[in-house]
Short mmCIF file of C-alpha atoms and ligand atoms in Angstrom, two decimals:
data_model
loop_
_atom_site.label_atom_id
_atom_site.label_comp_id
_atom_site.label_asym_id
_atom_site.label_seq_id
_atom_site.Cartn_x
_atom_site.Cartn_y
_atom_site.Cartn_z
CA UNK A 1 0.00 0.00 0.00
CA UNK A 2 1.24 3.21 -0.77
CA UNK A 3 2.75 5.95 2.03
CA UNK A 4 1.53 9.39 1.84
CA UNK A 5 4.11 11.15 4.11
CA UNK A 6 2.55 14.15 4.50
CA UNK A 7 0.04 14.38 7.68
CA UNK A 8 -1.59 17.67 9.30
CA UNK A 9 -0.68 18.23 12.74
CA UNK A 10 -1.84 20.97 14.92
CA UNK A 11 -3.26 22.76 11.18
CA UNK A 12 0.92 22.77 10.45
CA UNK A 13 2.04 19.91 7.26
CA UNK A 14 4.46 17.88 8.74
CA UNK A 15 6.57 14.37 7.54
CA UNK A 16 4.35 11.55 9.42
CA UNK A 17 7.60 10.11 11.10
CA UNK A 18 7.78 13.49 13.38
CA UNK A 19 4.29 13.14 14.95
CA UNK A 20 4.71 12.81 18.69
CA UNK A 21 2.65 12.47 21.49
CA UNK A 22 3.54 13.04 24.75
CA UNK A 23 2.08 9.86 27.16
CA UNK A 24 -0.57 12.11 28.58
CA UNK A 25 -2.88 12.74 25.94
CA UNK A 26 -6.58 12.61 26.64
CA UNK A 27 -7.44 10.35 23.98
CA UNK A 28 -4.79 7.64 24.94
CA UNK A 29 -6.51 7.93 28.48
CA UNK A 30 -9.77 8.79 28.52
CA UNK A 31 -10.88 8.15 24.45
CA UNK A 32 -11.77 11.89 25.21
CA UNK A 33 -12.30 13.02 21.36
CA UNK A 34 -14.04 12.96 18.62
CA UNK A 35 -13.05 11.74 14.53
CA UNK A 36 -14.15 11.76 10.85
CA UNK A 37 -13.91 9.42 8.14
CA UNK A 38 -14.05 11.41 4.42
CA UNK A 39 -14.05 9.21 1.47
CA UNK A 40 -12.14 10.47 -1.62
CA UNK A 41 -12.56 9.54 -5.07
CA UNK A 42 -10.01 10.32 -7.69
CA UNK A 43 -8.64 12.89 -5.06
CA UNK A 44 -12.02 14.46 -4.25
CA UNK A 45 -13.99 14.38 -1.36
CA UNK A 46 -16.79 13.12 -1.13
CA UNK A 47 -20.37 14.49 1.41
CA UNK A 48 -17.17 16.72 2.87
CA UNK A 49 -19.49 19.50 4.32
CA UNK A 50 -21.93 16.66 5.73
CA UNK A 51 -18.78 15.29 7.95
CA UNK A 52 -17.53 18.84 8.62
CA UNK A 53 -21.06 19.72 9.98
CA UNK A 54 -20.52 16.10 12.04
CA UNK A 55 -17.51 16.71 13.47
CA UNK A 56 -18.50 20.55 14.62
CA UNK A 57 -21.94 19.19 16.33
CA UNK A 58 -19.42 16.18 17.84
CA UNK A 59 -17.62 18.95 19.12
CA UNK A 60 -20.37 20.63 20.48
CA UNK A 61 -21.82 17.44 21.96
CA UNK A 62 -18.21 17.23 23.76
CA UNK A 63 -17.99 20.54 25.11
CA UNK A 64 -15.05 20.79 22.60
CA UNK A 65 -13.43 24.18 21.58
CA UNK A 66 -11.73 23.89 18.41
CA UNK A 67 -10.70 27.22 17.34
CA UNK A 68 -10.10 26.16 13.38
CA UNK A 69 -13.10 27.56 11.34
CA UNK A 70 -15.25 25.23 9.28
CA UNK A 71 -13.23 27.03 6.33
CA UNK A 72 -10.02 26.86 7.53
CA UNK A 73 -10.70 23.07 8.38
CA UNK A 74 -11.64 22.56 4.61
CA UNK A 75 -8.98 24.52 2.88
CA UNK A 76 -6.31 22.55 5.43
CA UNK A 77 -7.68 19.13 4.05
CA UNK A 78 -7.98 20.27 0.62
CA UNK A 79 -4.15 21.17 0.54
CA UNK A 80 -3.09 17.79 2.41
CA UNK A 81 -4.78 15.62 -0.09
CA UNK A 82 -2.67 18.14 -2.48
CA UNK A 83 0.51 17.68 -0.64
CA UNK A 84 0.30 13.58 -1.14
CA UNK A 85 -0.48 13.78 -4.64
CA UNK A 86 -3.42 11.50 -3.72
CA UNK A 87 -5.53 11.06 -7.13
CA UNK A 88 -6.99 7.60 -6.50
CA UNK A 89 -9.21 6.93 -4.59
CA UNK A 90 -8.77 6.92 -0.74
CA UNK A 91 -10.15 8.52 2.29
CA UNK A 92 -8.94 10.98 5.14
CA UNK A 93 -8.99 10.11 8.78
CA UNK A 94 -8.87 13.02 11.22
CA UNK A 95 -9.04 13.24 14.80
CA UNK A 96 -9.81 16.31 17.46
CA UNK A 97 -8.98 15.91 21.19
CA UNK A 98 -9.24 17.74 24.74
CA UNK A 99 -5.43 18.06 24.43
CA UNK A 100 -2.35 16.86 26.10
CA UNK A 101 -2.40 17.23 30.02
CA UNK A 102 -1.64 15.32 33.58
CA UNK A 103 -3.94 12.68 33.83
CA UNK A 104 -7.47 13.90 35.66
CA UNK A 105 -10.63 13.44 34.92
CA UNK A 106 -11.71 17.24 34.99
CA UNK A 107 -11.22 18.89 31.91
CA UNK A 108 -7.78 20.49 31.60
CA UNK A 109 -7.62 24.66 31.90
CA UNK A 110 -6.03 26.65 28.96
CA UNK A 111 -5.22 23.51 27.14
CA UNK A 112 -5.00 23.31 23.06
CA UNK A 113 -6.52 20.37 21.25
CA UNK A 114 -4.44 18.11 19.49
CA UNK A 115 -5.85 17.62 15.72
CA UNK A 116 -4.53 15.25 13.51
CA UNK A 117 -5.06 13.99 9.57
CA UNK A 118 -3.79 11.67 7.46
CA UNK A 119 -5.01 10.34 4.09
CA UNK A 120 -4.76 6.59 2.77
CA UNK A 121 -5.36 4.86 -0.39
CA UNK A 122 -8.79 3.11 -0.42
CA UNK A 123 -10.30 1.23 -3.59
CA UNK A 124 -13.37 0.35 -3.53
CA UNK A 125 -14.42 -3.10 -2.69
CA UNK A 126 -16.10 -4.44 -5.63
CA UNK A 127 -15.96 -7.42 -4.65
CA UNK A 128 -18.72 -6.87 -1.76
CA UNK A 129 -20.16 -4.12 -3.12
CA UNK A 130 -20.99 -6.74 -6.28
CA UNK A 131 -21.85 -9.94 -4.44
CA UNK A 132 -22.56 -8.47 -0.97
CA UNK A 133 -21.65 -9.47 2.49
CA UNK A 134 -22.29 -12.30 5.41
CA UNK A 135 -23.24 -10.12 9.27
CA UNK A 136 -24.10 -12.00 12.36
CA UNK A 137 -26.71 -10.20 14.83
CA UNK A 138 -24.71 -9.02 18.39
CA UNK A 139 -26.08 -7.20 21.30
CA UNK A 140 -25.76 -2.95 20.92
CA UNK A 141 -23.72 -2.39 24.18
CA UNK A 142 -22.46 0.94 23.60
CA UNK A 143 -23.54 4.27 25.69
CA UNK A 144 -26.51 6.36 25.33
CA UNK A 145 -25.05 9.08 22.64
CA UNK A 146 -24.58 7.24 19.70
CA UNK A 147 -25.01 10.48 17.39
CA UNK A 148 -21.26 11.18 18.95
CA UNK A 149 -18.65 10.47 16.68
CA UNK A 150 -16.59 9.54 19.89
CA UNK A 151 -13.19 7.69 20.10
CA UNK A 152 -14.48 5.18 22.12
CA UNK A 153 -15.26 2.46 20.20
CA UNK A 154 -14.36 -0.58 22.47
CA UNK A 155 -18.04 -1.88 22.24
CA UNK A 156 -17.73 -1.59 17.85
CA UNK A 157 -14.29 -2.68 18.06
CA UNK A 158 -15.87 -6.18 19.94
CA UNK A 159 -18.92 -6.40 18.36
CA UNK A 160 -16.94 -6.58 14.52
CA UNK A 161 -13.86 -8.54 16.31
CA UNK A 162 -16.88 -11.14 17.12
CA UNK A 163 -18.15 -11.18 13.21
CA UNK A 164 -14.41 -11.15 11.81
CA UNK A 165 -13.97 -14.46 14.03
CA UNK A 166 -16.96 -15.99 12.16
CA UNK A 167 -16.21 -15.13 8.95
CA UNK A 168 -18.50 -12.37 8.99
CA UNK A 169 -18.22 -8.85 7.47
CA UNK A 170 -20.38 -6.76 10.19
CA UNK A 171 -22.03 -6.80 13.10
CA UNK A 172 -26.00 -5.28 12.91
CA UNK A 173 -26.82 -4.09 16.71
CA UNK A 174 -29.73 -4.54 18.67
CA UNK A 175 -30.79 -2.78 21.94
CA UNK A 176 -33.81 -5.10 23.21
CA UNK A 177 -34.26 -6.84 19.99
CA UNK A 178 -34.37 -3.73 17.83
CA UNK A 179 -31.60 -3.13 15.27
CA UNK A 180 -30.03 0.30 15.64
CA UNK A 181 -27.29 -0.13 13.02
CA UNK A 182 -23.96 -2.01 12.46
CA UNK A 183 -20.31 -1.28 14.28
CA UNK A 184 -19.36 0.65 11.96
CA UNK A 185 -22.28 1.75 9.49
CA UNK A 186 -25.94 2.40 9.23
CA UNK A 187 -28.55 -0.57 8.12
CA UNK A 188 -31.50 -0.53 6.65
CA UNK A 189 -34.56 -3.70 5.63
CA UNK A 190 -36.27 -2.97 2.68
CA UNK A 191 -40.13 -4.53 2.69
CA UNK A 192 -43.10 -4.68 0.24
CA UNK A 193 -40.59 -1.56 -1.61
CA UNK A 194 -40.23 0.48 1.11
CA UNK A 195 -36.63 0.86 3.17
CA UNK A 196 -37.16 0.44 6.84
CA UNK A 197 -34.60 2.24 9.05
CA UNK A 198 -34.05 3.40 12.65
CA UNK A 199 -34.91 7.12 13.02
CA UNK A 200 -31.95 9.62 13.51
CA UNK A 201 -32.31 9.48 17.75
CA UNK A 202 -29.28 9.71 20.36
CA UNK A 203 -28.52 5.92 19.55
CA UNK A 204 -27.49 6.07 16.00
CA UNK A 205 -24.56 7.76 14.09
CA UNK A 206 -26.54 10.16 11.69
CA UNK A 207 -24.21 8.55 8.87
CA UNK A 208 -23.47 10.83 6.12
CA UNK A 209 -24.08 8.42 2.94
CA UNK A 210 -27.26 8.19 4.87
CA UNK A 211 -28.01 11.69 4.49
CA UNK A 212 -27.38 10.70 0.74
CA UNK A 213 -29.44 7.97 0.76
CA UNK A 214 -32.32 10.39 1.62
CA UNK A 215 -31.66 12.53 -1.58
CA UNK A 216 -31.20 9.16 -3.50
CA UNK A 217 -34.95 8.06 -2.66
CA UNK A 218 -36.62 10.77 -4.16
CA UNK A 219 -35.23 10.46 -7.17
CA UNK A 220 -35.71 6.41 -7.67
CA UNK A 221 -39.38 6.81 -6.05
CA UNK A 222 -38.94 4.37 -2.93
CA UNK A 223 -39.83 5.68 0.20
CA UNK A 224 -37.79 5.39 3.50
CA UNK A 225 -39.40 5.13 6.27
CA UNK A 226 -37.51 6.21 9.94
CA UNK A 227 -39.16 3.42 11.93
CA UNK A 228 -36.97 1.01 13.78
CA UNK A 229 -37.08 -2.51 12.82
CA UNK A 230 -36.31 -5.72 14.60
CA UNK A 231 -34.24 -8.41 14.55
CA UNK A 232 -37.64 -11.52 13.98
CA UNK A 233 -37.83 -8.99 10.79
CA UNK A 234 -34.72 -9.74 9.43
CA UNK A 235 -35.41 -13.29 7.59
CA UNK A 236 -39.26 -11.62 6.54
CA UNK A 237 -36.77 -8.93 4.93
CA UNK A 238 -36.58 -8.66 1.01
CA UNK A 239 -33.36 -7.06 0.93
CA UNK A 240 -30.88 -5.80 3.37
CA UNK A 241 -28.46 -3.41 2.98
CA UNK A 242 -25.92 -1.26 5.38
CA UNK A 243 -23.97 2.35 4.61
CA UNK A 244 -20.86 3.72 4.90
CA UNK A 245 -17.95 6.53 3.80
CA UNK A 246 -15.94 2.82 3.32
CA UNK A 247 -18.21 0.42 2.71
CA UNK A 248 -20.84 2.27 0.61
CA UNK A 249 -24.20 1.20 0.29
CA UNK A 250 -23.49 -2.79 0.82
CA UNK A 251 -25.87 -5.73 -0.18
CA UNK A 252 -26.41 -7.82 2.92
CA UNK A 253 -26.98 -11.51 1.63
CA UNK A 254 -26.77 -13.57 4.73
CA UNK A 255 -27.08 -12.83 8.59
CA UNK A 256 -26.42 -15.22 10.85
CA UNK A 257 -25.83 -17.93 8.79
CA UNK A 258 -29.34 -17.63 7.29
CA UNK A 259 -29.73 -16.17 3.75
CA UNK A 260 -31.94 -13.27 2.74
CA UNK A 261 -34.46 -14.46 0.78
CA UNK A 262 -31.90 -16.56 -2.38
CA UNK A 263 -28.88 -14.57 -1.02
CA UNK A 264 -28.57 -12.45 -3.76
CA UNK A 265 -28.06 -8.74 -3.51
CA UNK A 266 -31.92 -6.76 -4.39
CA UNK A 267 -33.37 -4.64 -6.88
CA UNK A 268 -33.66 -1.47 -4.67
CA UNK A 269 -30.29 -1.97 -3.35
CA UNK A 270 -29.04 -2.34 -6.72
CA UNK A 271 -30.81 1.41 -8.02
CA UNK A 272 -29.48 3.18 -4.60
CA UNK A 273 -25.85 1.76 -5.53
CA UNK A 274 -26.21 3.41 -9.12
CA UNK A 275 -27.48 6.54 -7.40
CA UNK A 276 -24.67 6.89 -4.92
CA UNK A 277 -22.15 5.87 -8.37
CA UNK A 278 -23.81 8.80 -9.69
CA UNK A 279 -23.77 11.22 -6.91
CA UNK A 280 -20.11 10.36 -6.25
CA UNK A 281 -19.20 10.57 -9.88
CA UNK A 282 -17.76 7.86 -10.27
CA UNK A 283 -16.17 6.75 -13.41
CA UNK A 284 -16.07 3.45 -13.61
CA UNK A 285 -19.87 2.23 -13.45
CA UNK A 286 -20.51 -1.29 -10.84
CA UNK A 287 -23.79 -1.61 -12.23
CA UNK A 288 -23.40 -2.04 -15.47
CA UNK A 289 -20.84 -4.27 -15.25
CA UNK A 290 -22.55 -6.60 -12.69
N1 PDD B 301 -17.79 4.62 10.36
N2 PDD B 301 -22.47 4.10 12.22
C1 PDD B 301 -21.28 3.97 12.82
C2 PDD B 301 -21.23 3.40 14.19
C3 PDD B 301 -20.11 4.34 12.13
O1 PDD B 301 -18.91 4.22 12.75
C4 PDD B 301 -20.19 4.83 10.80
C5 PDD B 301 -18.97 5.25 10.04
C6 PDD B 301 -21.46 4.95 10.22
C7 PDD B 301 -21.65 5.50 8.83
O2 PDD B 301 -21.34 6.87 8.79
P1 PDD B 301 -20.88 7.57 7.43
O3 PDD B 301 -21.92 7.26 6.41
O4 PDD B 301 -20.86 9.01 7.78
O5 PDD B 301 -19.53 7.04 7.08
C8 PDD B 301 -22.58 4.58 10.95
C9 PDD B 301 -16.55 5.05 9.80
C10 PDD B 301 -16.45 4.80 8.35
C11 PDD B 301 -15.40 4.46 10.64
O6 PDD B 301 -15.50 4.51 11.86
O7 PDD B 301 -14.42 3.97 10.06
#
């Protein structure tokens, strides 16, 4: 895989090698910040204000003071995918913190976040994206602010540990029985043609190919409906699908071990792929090649 050596520290560009962080930082302690995933293709981002907005309201949610403008943010981000002569596709992880401080609990006093980015190559995976993907059901155990993008992610890290180990690409969540969405994406059921998903609350990451899906449904005519769904609905489902800035929009063929209904990926997830291909502008077309 390719290096890009380039990484923005502290809004300065700086060789990756020379990032340090002192052993009291509050994310190595406490998981006290907040990140974004961007997805690029051919060197553009892609839904970049929708995770800028994210990441501010994270902030927010955090009690968070980043002093970087929206603006600023974008023009920094622009000018590191620049810097790496990144033209394929890839994405950009960044990360905001409280800072660097003796350990305590308390917030620290006159104390600069430490804000980091770093872009990596990323093709797309055609190869699930054509065929779909095996999930296995798993308990939601994670807090009540799920609309967070927080650094703690011990409960996703688990949850998609436990469907790597059977062979599994995701994990869909359940609080009680009813699916939230996966460790690390939004899913949705689709039913007699509509798409069943659960509503935008304090337990789900409002995901930002989400937010696209929404635009998408308009134009193809299906409706989505924000209704939560459970996991007895599952093998009534006609298709299943799940969202990401990685993983796309996803066919979902089998979950636990069952398949959705002959395990091939459906019609509406098919038109919501070409839609996102679309939106993206992507050059190379999945669809028709399928
Ligand atoms: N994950 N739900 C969770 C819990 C997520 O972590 C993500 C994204 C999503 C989808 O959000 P979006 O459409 O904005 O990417 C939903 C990223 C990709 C990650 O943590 O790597």
């Amino acid at each position: 895989m390719s290096v890009f050596p380039v990484v923005l520290s502290q809004s300065k560009f700086i060789h990756r090698d020379s990032v340090k962080y002192p052993l009291e930082e509050r994310a190595l302690q406490f998981g006290d910040g907040i990140y974004e995933v961007i997805r690029i293709y051919n060197g553009s981002f892609y839904l970049l204000d929708e995770h800028i907005d994210r990441l501010y309201r994270s902030a927010e949610a955090i009690k968070l003071t980043f002093s970087v403008s929206k603006t600023e943010l974008k023009e920094l981000l622009s000018e590191l995918v620049v810097r790496n002569n990144l033209t394929e596709d890839g994405k950009i992880y960044m990360q905001i913190t409280r800072g660097s401080a003796p350990r305590d609990h308390i917030f620290p006093k006159n104390v600069e976040p430490n804000f980091y980015a770093y872009v990596q190559a990323l093709p797309r995976n055609l190869q699930n994206l054509k065929n779909g993907v095996s999930v296995i059901t798993h308990p939601d155990e994670r807090w009540q602010n799920c609309y967070i993008k927080s650094l703690n992610l011990l409960p996703n890290v688990l949850a998609k540990q436990t469907a790597f180990e059977q062979g599994c690409y995701e994990a869909i969540l359940h609080r009680d029985g009813i699916v939230t969405e996966c460790s690390s994406s939004n899913v949705y059921l689709v039913k007699d043609g509509k798409i069943y998903t659960h509503p935008t609350t304090r337990n789900i990451l409002h995901g930002c190919v989400r937010m696209a899906i929404e635009r998408f449904v308009a134009d193809v005519g299906i409706q989505l409906v924000e209704e939560p769904f459970k996991i007895h609905d599952i093998q009534e489902a006609d298709e299943l699908f799940l969202s990401s800035s990685t993983s796309e929009i996803t066919p979902i063929i089998m979950v636990d071990g069952q398949k959705i209904q002959d395990g091939k990926p459906g019609e509406i997830t098919r038109k919501l792929q070409k839609a996102y291909e679309k939106d993206a502008n992507i050059l190379e077309n999945l669809i028709t090649n399928v």
